[in-house]
Amino acid sequence: MGGLLDSLPGEQRRLLRTARPGAELAARPMLATLSDRRDFSGDDDWVFERKLDGVRLLAVRDGERATVFSRSGRRLDDTYPEIVRALADQPRTDFTVDGEVVAFRRGRTDFGRLQQRMGLTRPEDIEAAGVAVTYYVFDLLRLEGADLTRLPLRTRKSLLRRALTYRPPLRMTPHRNEGGAELLAASCDRGWEGLIAKRADADYQPRRSRDWLKLKCSRGQEFVVGGFTEPAGSRVGLGALLIGYHQGGQLRYAGKVGTGFDRRSLLSLRARLDGLRVPDQPFGGRVAEPGARWVRPELVAQVDFTEWTRDGMLRHPRYLGLRDDKKPGDVVRERAAG
DNA sequence: TTCCGACAGTGGGGTCGCAAT
DNA sequence: ATTGCGACCCCACTATCGGAA
């Protein structure tokens, strides 16, 4: 075993530094920056990966031992024992990899399903949950005693492919070298989350970087504003808008949106909402939001979000603005569940 | 001078575990 | 038995500040 690094050209070998196992974990994982960029036809060289909807996991193999860490540095060995086992069974005994743990439902990565595993550490609880996980690795930070983070991404990926043996629950994240725009369109059609675009020649930086771009499929639509919450702390105007849509002759609650505002929009929204105040909630069914203020459902807000949760609430909602061109009565749910 | 990255603060849904009711 | 809370996960965004470009 070993000798993978001997195949590197001299100028890349000079980028290597010695690394103690786990030393890179004192730093943080490299994070992607949210981007609207869609044109990747320029001179710069990018690698595209499917955006996986799970939790980040860094794994360290040091001799006989394998250990996994969350993004914040928490040890998760008891949470994902089958991943630790898969890493401990690898022929190579000296590496650090970066990747994402996911759970599948109906062929798609499903964060909600993974959540049923995330907090569990007792083997019998994990067994009872019945949620199989897969560890998609996409980067190699350390190998054969060397810190690889200064090497270009393509080289790290090439080494990663050869360094590990891929059997469930361990997989290498597939990537493509071109066609980013087409790939993103196809991903969104399938109802996936989006893509991560990574600069092919970039090093691994333990922070949020523009060398990794998060390209998200947007699932925005209009919602009727039926109430709001009071601001807290240094916040002004309001905390969040309570929003919904029409279905079956009533206004159905779809959750809250509490980000995307600046000071001006918070204050002007509050002024308009105060003119619409009513004592009773306009939503059908009971909405349990302590301290909520209710308004006549006359304002229509444009809201972006990633997906509907199982309970029919919005995940990762953000406010984009008011739609004065839309009638509240026309606002319905635009996508089916899931 | 302008831009970028890091941090703090405020907001979201959901899960689990634990304490209070 | 139910409810509430905090701690984690995922995340959104604004505002600010200091240093790099």
GROMACS .gro file of N, CA and C in nm, chain A residues 58-189:
model
  396
   58LEU      N    1  -1.682   1.501   0.837
   58LEU     CA    2  -1.541   1.480   0.810
   58LEU      C    3  -1.497   1.354   0.879
   59ALA      N    4  -1.413   1.276   0.813
   59ALA     CA    5  -1.374   1.147   0.868
   59ALA      C    6  -1.223   1.135   0.871
   60VAL      N    7  -1.171   1.087   0.984
   60VAL     CA    8  -1.027   1.070   1.003
   60VAL      C    9  -0.996   0.924   1.029
   61ARG      N   10  -0.909   0.867   0.949
   61ARG     CA   11  -0.858   0.733   0.976
   61ARG      C   12  -0.714   0.747   1.025
   62ASP      N   13  -0.687   0.690   1.143
   62ASP     CA   14  -0.555   0.701   1.204
   62ASP      C   15  -0.518   0.565   1.258
   63GLY      N   16  -0.444   0.490   1.179
   63GLY     CA   17  -0.411   0.354   1.222
   63GLY      C   18  -0.535   0.268   1.224
   64GLU      N   19  -0.558   0.201   1.334
   64GLU     CA   20  -0.675   0.114   1.343
   64GLU      C   21  -0.804   0.193   1.360
   65ARG      N   22  -0.790   0.317   1.407
   65ARG     CA   23  -0.909   0.393   1.446
   65ARG      C   24  -0.966   0.478   1.334
   66ALA      N   25  -1.099   0.487   1.331
   66ALA     CA   26  -1.167   0.582   1.244
   66ALA      C   27  -1.262   0.665   1.329
   67THR      N   28  -1.268   0.795   1.300
   67THR     CA   29  -1.352   0.887   1.376
   67THR      C   30  -1.421   0.982   1.278
   68VAL      N   31  -1.546   1.018   1.308
   68VAL     CA   32  -1.616   1.113   1.221
   68VAL      C   33  -1.659   1.234   1.303
   69PHE      N   34  -1.660   1.351   1.237
   69PHE     CA   35  -1.689   1.478   1.302
   69PHE      C   36  -1.795   1.555   1.224
   70SER      N   37  -1.878   1.629   1.298
   70SER     CA   38  -1.975   1.718   1.234
   70SER      C   39  -1.903   1.846   1.190
   71ARG      N   40  -1.978   1.932   1.121
   71ARG     CA   41  -1.922   2.057   1.073
   71ARG      C   42  -1.868   2.141   1.187
   72SER      N   43  -1.931   2.132   1.303
   72SER     CA   44  -1.888   2.213   1.416
   72SER      C   45  -1.784   2.141   1.501
   73GLY      N   46  -1.737   2.025   1.457
   73GLY     CA   47  -1.631   1.956   1.527
   73GLY      C   48  -1.677   1.856   1.632
   74ARG      N   49  -1.807   1.829   1.636
   74ARG     CA   50  -1.858   1.730   1.731
   74ARG      C   51  -1.832   1.589   1.681
   75ARG      N   52  -1.790   1.500   1.773
   75ARG     CA   53  -1.766   1.360   1.735
   75ARG      C   54  -1.899   1.288   1.720
   76LEU      N   55  -1.917   1.221   1.607
   76LEU     CA   56  -2.045   1.156   1.578
   76LEU      C   57  -2.028   1.006   1.555
   77ASP      N   58  -1.926   0.948   1.618
   77ASP     CA   59  -1.899   0.805   1.597
   77ASP      C   60  -2.019   0.718   1.635
   78ASP      N   61  -2.087   0.756   1.745
   78ASP     CA   62  -2.200   0.674   1.791
   78ASP      C   63  -2.324   0.696   1.706
   79THR      N   64  -2.328   0.809   1.635
   79THR     CA   65  -2.445   0.838   1.552
   79THR      C   66  -2.441   0.761   1.420
   80TYR      N   67  -2.321   0.746   1.365
   80TYR     CA   68  -2.307   0.679   1.236
   80TYR      C   69  -2.208   0.563   1.244
   81PRO      N   70  -2.237   0.462   1.326
   81PRO     CA   71  -2.142   0.353   1.347
   81PRO      C   72  -2.110   0.276   1.219
   82GLU      N   73  -2.207   0.264   1.129
   82GLU     CA   74  -2.179   0.188   1.007
   82GLU      C   75  -2.079   0.261   0.917
   83ILE      N   76  -2.076   0.395   0.927
   83ILE     CA   77  -1.978   0.471   0.848
   83ILE      C   78  -1.840   0.457   0.910
   84VAL      N   79  -1.834   0.463   1.043
   84VAL     CA   80  -1.707   0.443   1.111
   84VAL      C   81  -1.650   0.306   1.076
   85ARG      N   82  -1.738   0.206   1.074
   85ARG     CA   83  -1.695   0.070   1.044
   85ARG      C   84  -1.640   0.062   0.900
   86ALA      N   85  -1.711   0.124   0.806
   86ALA     CA   86  -1.668   0.121   0.666
   86ALA      C   87  -1.531   0.186   0.649
   87LEU      N   88  -1.507   0.291   0.728
   87LEU     CA   89  -1.378   0.359   0.717
   87LEU      C   90  -1.268   0.280   0.786
   88ALA      N   91  -1.304   0.215   0.896
   88ALA     CA   92  -1.206   0.134   0.968
   88ALA      C   93  -1.168   0.009   0.889
   89ASP      N   94  -1.254  -0.032   0.796
   89ASP     CA   95  -1.228  -0.150   0.714
   89ASP      C   96  -1.145  -0.118   0.590
   90GLN      N   97  -1.116   0.009   0.566
   90GLN     CA   98  -1.039   0.045   0.447
   90GLN      C   99  -0.897  -0.009   0.458
   91PRO      N  100  -0.839  -0.051   0.346
   91PRO     CA  101  -0.700  -0.099   0.349
   91PRO      C  102  -0.602   0.012   0.391
   92ARG      N  103  -0.628   0.133   0.346
   92ARG     CA  104  -0.538   0.243   0.386
   92ARG      C  105  -0.571   0.286   0.530
   93THR      N  106  -0.469   0.326   0.602
   93THR     CA  107  -0.486   0.350   0.745
   93THR      C  108  -0.454   0.494   0.784
   94ASP      N  109  -0.440   0.582   0.687
   94ASP     CA  110  -0.391   0.716   0.718
   94ASP      C  111  -0.450   0.816   0.619
   95PHE      N  112  -0.569   0.867   0.650
   95PHE     CA  113  -0.632   0.963   0.557
   95PHE      C  114  -0.738   1.044   0.630
   96THR      N  115  -0.772   1.160   0.573
   96THR     CA  116  -0.885   1.240   0.618
   96THR      C  117  -0.969   1.274   0.496
   97VAL      N  118  -1.099   1.249   0.502
   97VAL     CA  119  -1.187   1.279   0.390
   97VAL      C  120  -1.299   1.371   0.437
   98ASP      N  121  -1.359   1.439   0.339
   98ASP     CA  122  -1.471   1.531   0.363
   98ASP      C  123  -1.588   1.483   0.277
   99GLY      N  124  -1.708   1.491   0.333
   99GLY     CA  125  -1.824   1.445   0.256
   99GLY      C  126  -1.954   1.478   0.324
  100GLU      N  127  -2.060   1.413   0.279
  100GLU     CA  128  -2.195   1.442   0.328
  100GLU      C  129  -2.268   1.311   0.355
  101VAL      N  130  -2.331   1.302   0.470
  101VAL     CA  131  -2.416   1.187   0.502
  101VAL      C  132  -2.557   1.216   0.453
  102VAL      N  133  -2.618   1.120   0.386
  102VAL     CA  134  -2.754   1.140   0.338
  102VAL      C  135  -2.838   1.016   0.365
  103ALA      N  136  -2.969   1.038   0.365
  103ALA     CA  137  -3.064   0.927   0.366
  103ALA      C  138  -3.151   0.941   0.242
  104PHE      N  139  -3.189   0.831   0.185
  104PHE     CA  140  -3.270   0.835   0.063
  104PHE      C  141  -3.415   0.803   0.091
  105ARG      N  142  -3.502   0.868   0.015
  105ARG     CA  143  -3.642   0.826   0.008
  105ARG      C  144  -3.688   0.843  -0.135
  106ARG      N  145  -3.740   0.738  -0.190
  106ARG     CA  146  -3.786   0.737  -0.329
  106ARG      C  147  -3.680   0.793  -0.423
  107GLY      N  148  -3.557   0.747  -0.404
  107GLY     CA  149  -3.451   0.782  -0.498
  107GLY      C  150  -3.395   0.922  -0.483
  108ARG      N  151  -3.441   0.996  -0.382
  108ARG     CA  152  -3.389   1.131  -0.362
  108ARG      C  153  -3.334   1.143  -0.221
  109THR      N  154  -3.228   1.224  -0.207
  109THR     CA  155  -3.177   1.247  -0.072
  109THR      C  156  -3.283   1.326   0.004
  110ASP      N  157  -3.306   1.288   0.129
  110ASP     CA  158  -3.419   1.341   0.204
  110ASP      C  159  -3.373   1.382   0.344
  111PHE      N  160  -3.362   1.511   0.364
  111PHE     CA  161  -3.313   1.561   0.492
  111PHE      C  162  -3.406   1.523   0.607
  112GLY      N  163  -3.535   1.529   0.581
  112GLY     CA  164  -3.631   1.494   0.685
  112GLY      C  165  -3.613   1.352   0.735
  113ARG      N  166  -3.584   1.262   0.642
  113ARG     CA  167  -3.562   1.123   0.682
  113ARG      C  168  -3.432   1.110   0.764
  114LEU      N  169  -3.329   1.179   0.720
  114LEU     CA  170  -3.203   1.174   0.794
  114LEU      C  171  -3.220   1.230   0.935
  115GLN      N  172  -3.308   1.328   0.949
  115GLN     CA  173  -3.329   1.388   1.081
  115GLN      C  174  -3.374   1.286   1.184
  116GLN      N  175  -3.442   1.182   1.137
  116GLN     CA  176  -3.488   1.079   1.230
  116GLN      C  177  -3.371   0.996   1.284
  117ARG      N  178  -3.253   1.012   1.223
  117ARG     CA  179  -3.134   0.941   1.269
  117ARG      C  180  -3.039   1.032   1.346
  118MET      N  181  -3.043   1.160   1.319
  118MET     CA  182  -2.936   1.251   1.358
  118MET      C  183  -2.907   1.252   1.507
  119GLY      N  184  -3.012   1.249   1.588
  119GLY     CA  185  -2.989   1.260   1.731
  119GLY      C  186  -2.969   1.128   1.802
  120LEU      N  187  -2.975   1.018   1.730
  120LEU     CA  188  -2.972   0.886   1.795
  120LEU      C  189  -2.829   0.837   1.810
  121THR      N  190  -2.800   0.778   1.927
  121THR     CA  191  -2.667   0.722   1.949
  121THR      C  192  -2.671   0.579   2.002
  122ARG      N  193  -2.786   0.537   2.055
  122ARG     CA  194  -2.794   0.399   2.108
  122ARG      C  195  -2.823   0.304   1.993
  123PRO      N  196  -2.745   0.194   1.985
  123PRO     CA  197  -2.761   0.100   1.873
  123PRO      C  198  -2.905   0.053   1.855
  124GLU      N  199  -2.976   0.032   1.967
  124GLU     CA  200  -3.113  -0.019   1.952
  124GLU      C  201  -3.207   0.089   1.895
  125ASP      N  202  -3.179   0.216   1.928
  125ASP     CA  203  -3.259   0.324   1.870
  125ASP      C  204  -3.233   0.337   1.720
  126ILE      N  205  -3.104   0.326   1.685
  126ILE     CA  206  -3.067   0.336   1.544
  126ILE      C  207  -3.132   0.224   1.464
  127GLU      N  208  -3.126   0.105   1.522
  127GLU     CA  209  -3.190  -0.011   1.459
  127GLU      C  210  -3.339   0.014   1.439
  128ALA      N  211  -3.404   0.065   1.544
  128ALA     CA  212  -3.549   0.084   1.541
  128ALA      C  213  -3.588   0.192   1.439
  129ALA      N  214  -3.502   0.293   1.422
  129ALA     CA  215  -3.534   0.401   1.329
  129ALA      C  216  -3.540   0.350   1.185
  130GLY      N  217  -3.456   0.251   1.155
  130GLY     CA  218  -3.461   0.191   1.022
  130GLY      C  219  -3.426   0.287   0.909
  131VAL      N  220  -3.337   0.381   0.935
  131VAL     CA  221  -3.296   0.477   0.833
  131VAL      C  222  -3.154   0.445   0.789
  132ALA      N  223  -3.140   0.393   0.668
  132ALA     CA  224  -3.007   0.364   0.615
  132ALA      C  225  -2.942   0.493   0.569
  133VAL      N  226  -2.813   0.507   0.596
  133VAL     CA  227  -2.743   0.627   0.553
  133VAL      C  228  -2.631   0.591   0.455
  134THR      N  229  -2.597   0.689   0.373
  134THR     CA  230  -2.486   0.675   0.279
  134THR      C  231  -2.391   0.792   0.300
  135TYR      N  232  -2.261   0.762   0.300
  135TYR     CA  233  -2.162   0.868   0.316
  135TYR      C  234  -2.099   0.896   0.180
  136TYR      N  235  -2.136   1.012   0.123
  136TYR     CA  236  -2.079   1.054  -0.004
  136TYR      C  237  -1.954   1.137   0.022
  137VAL      N  238  -1.838   1.085  -0.008
  137VAL     CA  239  -1.715   1.163   0.012
  137VAL      C  240  -1.683   1.239  -0.116
  138PHE      N  241  -1.636   1.361  -0.099
  138PHE     CA  242  -1.605   1.442  -0.218
  138PHE      C  243  -1.469   1.510  -0.211
  139ASP      N  244  -1.395   1.491  -0.101
  139ASP     CA  245  -1.264   1.555  -0.095
  139ASP      C  246  -1.170   1.475  -0.006
  140LEU      N  247  -1.042   1.490  -0.037
  140LEU     CA  248  -0.937   1.421   0.037
  140LEU      C  249  -0.840   1.524   0.091
  141LEU      N  250  -0.830   1.534   0.224
  141LEU     CA  251  -0.750   1.640   0.284
  141LEU      C  252  -0.613   1.592   0.331
  142ARG      N  253  -0.600   1.463   0.355
  142ARG     CA  254  -0.476   1.411   0.411
  142ARG      C  255  -0.458   1.268   0.365
  143LEU      N  256  -0.335   1.234   0.332
  143LEU     CA  257  -0.306   1.097   0.288
  143LEU      C  258  -0.158   1.071   0.309
  144GLU      N  259  -0.127   0.953   0.361
  144GLU     CA  260   0.013   0.912   0.375
  144GLU      C  261   0.095   1.017   0.449
  145GLY      N  262   0.037   1.073   0.551
  145GLY     CA  263   0.110   1.168   0.633
  145GLY      C  264   0.125   1.307   0.573
  146ALA      N  265   0.061   1.331   0.459
  146ALA     CA  266   0.076   1.459   0.392
  146ALA      C  267  -0.055   1.536   0.393
  147ASP      N  268  -0.042   1.667   0.414
  147ASP     CA  269  -0.155   1.759   0.402
  147ASP      C  270  -0.173   1.790   0.254
  148LEU      N  271  -0.291   1.756   0.200
  148LEU     CA  272  -0.314   1.772   0.056
  148LEU      C  273  -0.389   1.899   0.022
  149THR      N  274  -0.418   1.983   0.123
  149THR     CA  275  -0.514   2.091   0.100
  149THR      C  276  -0.463   2.198   0.003
  150ARG      N  277  -0.334   2.196  -0.027
  150ARG     CA  278  -0.285   2.295  -0.123
  150ARG      C  279  -0.288   2.244  -0.266
  151LEU      N  280  -0.317   2.116  -0.281
  151LEU     CA  281  -0.324   2.062  -0.416
  151LEU      C  282  -0.451   2.110  -0.486
  152PRO      N  283  -0.451   2.117  -0.619
  152PRO     CA  284  -0.574   2.153  -0.690
  152PRO      C  285  -0.681   2.047  -0.672
  153LEU      N  286  -0.806   2.090  -0.680
  153LEU     CA  287  -0.920   2.001  -0.654
  153LEU      C  288  -0.915   1.875  -0.741
  154ARG      N  289  -0.886   1.891  -0.870
  154ARG     CA  290  -0.886   1.773  -0.959
  154ARG      C  291  -0.787   1.668  -0.912
  155THR      N  292  -0.673   1.715  -0.864
  155THR     CA  293  -0.573   1.620  -0.815
  155THR      C  294  -0.623   1.551  -0.689
  156ARG      N  295  -0.684   1.628  -0.598
  156ARG     CA  296  -0.738   1.566  -0.476
  156ARG      C  297  -0.845   1.464  -0.509
  157LYS      N  298  -0.929   1.495  -0.606
  157LYS     CA  299  -1.035   1.400  -0.643
  157LYS      C  300  -0.977   1.274  -0.706
  158SER      N  301  -0.876   1.292  -0.787
  158SER     CA  302  -0.813   1.177  -0.850
  158SER      C  303  -0.750   1.085  -0.745
  159LEU      N  304  -0.687   1.146  -0.646
  159LEU     CA  305  -0.628   1.066  -0.537
  159LEU      C  306  -0.738   1.001  -0.454
  160LEU      N  307  -0.846   1.075  -0.432
  160LEU     CA  308  -0.957   1.023  -0.351
  160LEU      C  309  -1.017   0.897  -0.414
  161ARG      N  310  -1.031   0.902  -0.545
  161ARG     CA  311  -1.090   0.788  -0.614
  161ARG      C  312  -1.004   0.662  -0.592
  162ARG      N  313  -0.873   0.680  -0.594
  162ARG     CA  314  -0.784   0.564  -0.584
  162ARG      C  315  -0.752   0.527  -0.440
  163ALA      N  316  -0.773   0.622  -0.348
  163ALA     CA  317  -0.729   0.597  -0.211
  163ALA      C  318  -0.824   0.506  -0.135
  164LEU      N  319  -0.955   0.512  -0.169
  164LEU     CA  320  -1.052   0.435  -0.092
  164LEU      C  321  -1.116   0.326  -0.177
  165THR      N  322  -1.171   0.229  -0.107
  165THR     CA  323  -1.251   0.124  -0.170
  165THR      C  324  -1.397   0.157  -0.144
  166TYR      N  325  -1.476   0.170  -0.251
  166TYR     CA  326  -1.613   0.220  -0.236
  166TYR      C  327  -1.714   0.106  -0.238
  167ARG      N  328  -1.767   0.082  -0.119
  167ARG     CA  329  -1.876  -0.014  -0.100
  167ARG      C  330  -1.975   0.050  -0.004
  168PRO      N  331  -2.106   0.020  -0.017
  168PRO     CA  332  -2.203   0.078   0.074
  168PRO      C  333  -2.161   0.056   0.220
  169PRO      N  334  -2.179   0.154   0.307
  169PRO     CA  335  -2.245   0.283   0.285
  169PRO      C  336  -2.154   0.394   0.237
  170LEU      N  337  -2.042   0.357   0.175
  170LEU     CA  338  -1.944   0.458   0.134
  170LEU      C  339  -1.948   0.474  -0.018
  171ARG      N  340  -1.963   0.599  -0.064
  171ARG     CA  341  -1.958   0.624  -0.208
  171ARG      C  342  -1.877   0.749  -0.234
  172MET      N  343  -1.819   0.754  -0.353
  172MET     CA  344  -1.755   0.877  -0.395
  172MET      C  345  -1.858   0.961  -0.470
  173THR      N  346  -1.868   1.089  -0.436
  173THR     CA  347  -1.965   1.178  -0.500
  173THR      C  348  -1.931   1.193  -0.648
  174PRO      N  349  -2.025   1.161  -0.738
  174PRO     CA  350  -1.996   1.179  -0.881
  174PRO      C  351  -1.982   1.326  -0.914
  175HIS      N  352  -1.899   1.357  -1.011
  175HIS     CA  353  -1.888   1.495  -1.054
  175HIS      C  354  -1.871   1.500  -1.205
  176ARG      N  355  -1.901   1.617  -1.262
  176ARG     CA  356  -1.882   1.637  -1.406
  176ARG      C  357  -1.800   1.761  -1.428
  177ASN      N  358  -1.730   1.763  -1.539
  177ASN     CA  359  -1.634   1.869  -1.566
  177ASN      C  360  -1.690   1.979  -1.654
  178GLU      N  361  -1.808   1.961  -1.709
  178GLU     CA  362  -1.865   2.064  -1.796
  178GLU      C  363  -2.017   2.053  -1.797
  179GLY      N  364  -2.079   2.144  -1.870
  179GLY     CA  365  -2.224   2.141  -1.885
  179GLY      C  366  -2.299   2.178  -1.758
  180GLY      N  367  -2.244   2.272  -1.682
  180GLY     CA  368  -2.306   2.309  -1.555
  180GLY      C  369  -2.447   2.361  -1.568
  181ALA      N  370  -2.469   2.450  -1.664
  181ALA     CA  371  -2.602   2.510  -1.679
  181ALA      C  372  -2.705   2.404  -1.713
  182GLU      N  373  -2.672   2.314  -1.805
  182GLU     CA  374  -2.765   2.209  -1.845
  182GLU      C  375  -2.791   2.114  -1.729
  183LEU      N  376  -2.684   2.084  -1.657
  183LEU     CA  377  -2.696   1.993  -1.543
  183LEU      C  378  -2.787   2.053  -1.435
  184LEU      N  379  -2.773   2.184  -1.414
  184LEU     CA  380  -2.857   2.248  -1.314
  184LEU      C  381  -3.004   2.244  -1.355
  185ALA      N  382  -3.030   2.273  -1.483
  185ALA     CA  383  -3.169   2.271  -1.531
  185ALA      C  384  -3.228   2.131  -1.514
  186ALA      N  385  -3.151   2.029  -1.550
  186ALA     CA  386  -3.200   1.892  -1.538
  186ALA      C  387  -3.223   1.855  -1.393
  187SER      N  388  -3.135   1.901  -1.305
  187SER     CA  389  -3.150   1.872  -1.162
  187SER      C  390  -3.279   1.932  -1.107
  188CYS      N  391  -3.304   2.056  -1.145
  188CYS     CA  392  -3.423   2.123  -1.094
  188CYS      C  393  -3.549   2.054  -1.147
  189ASP      N  394  -3.546   2.009  -1.271
  189ASP     CA  395  -3.661   1.937  -1.326
  189ASP      C  396  -3.690   1.812  -1.246
   0.00000   0.00000   0.00000
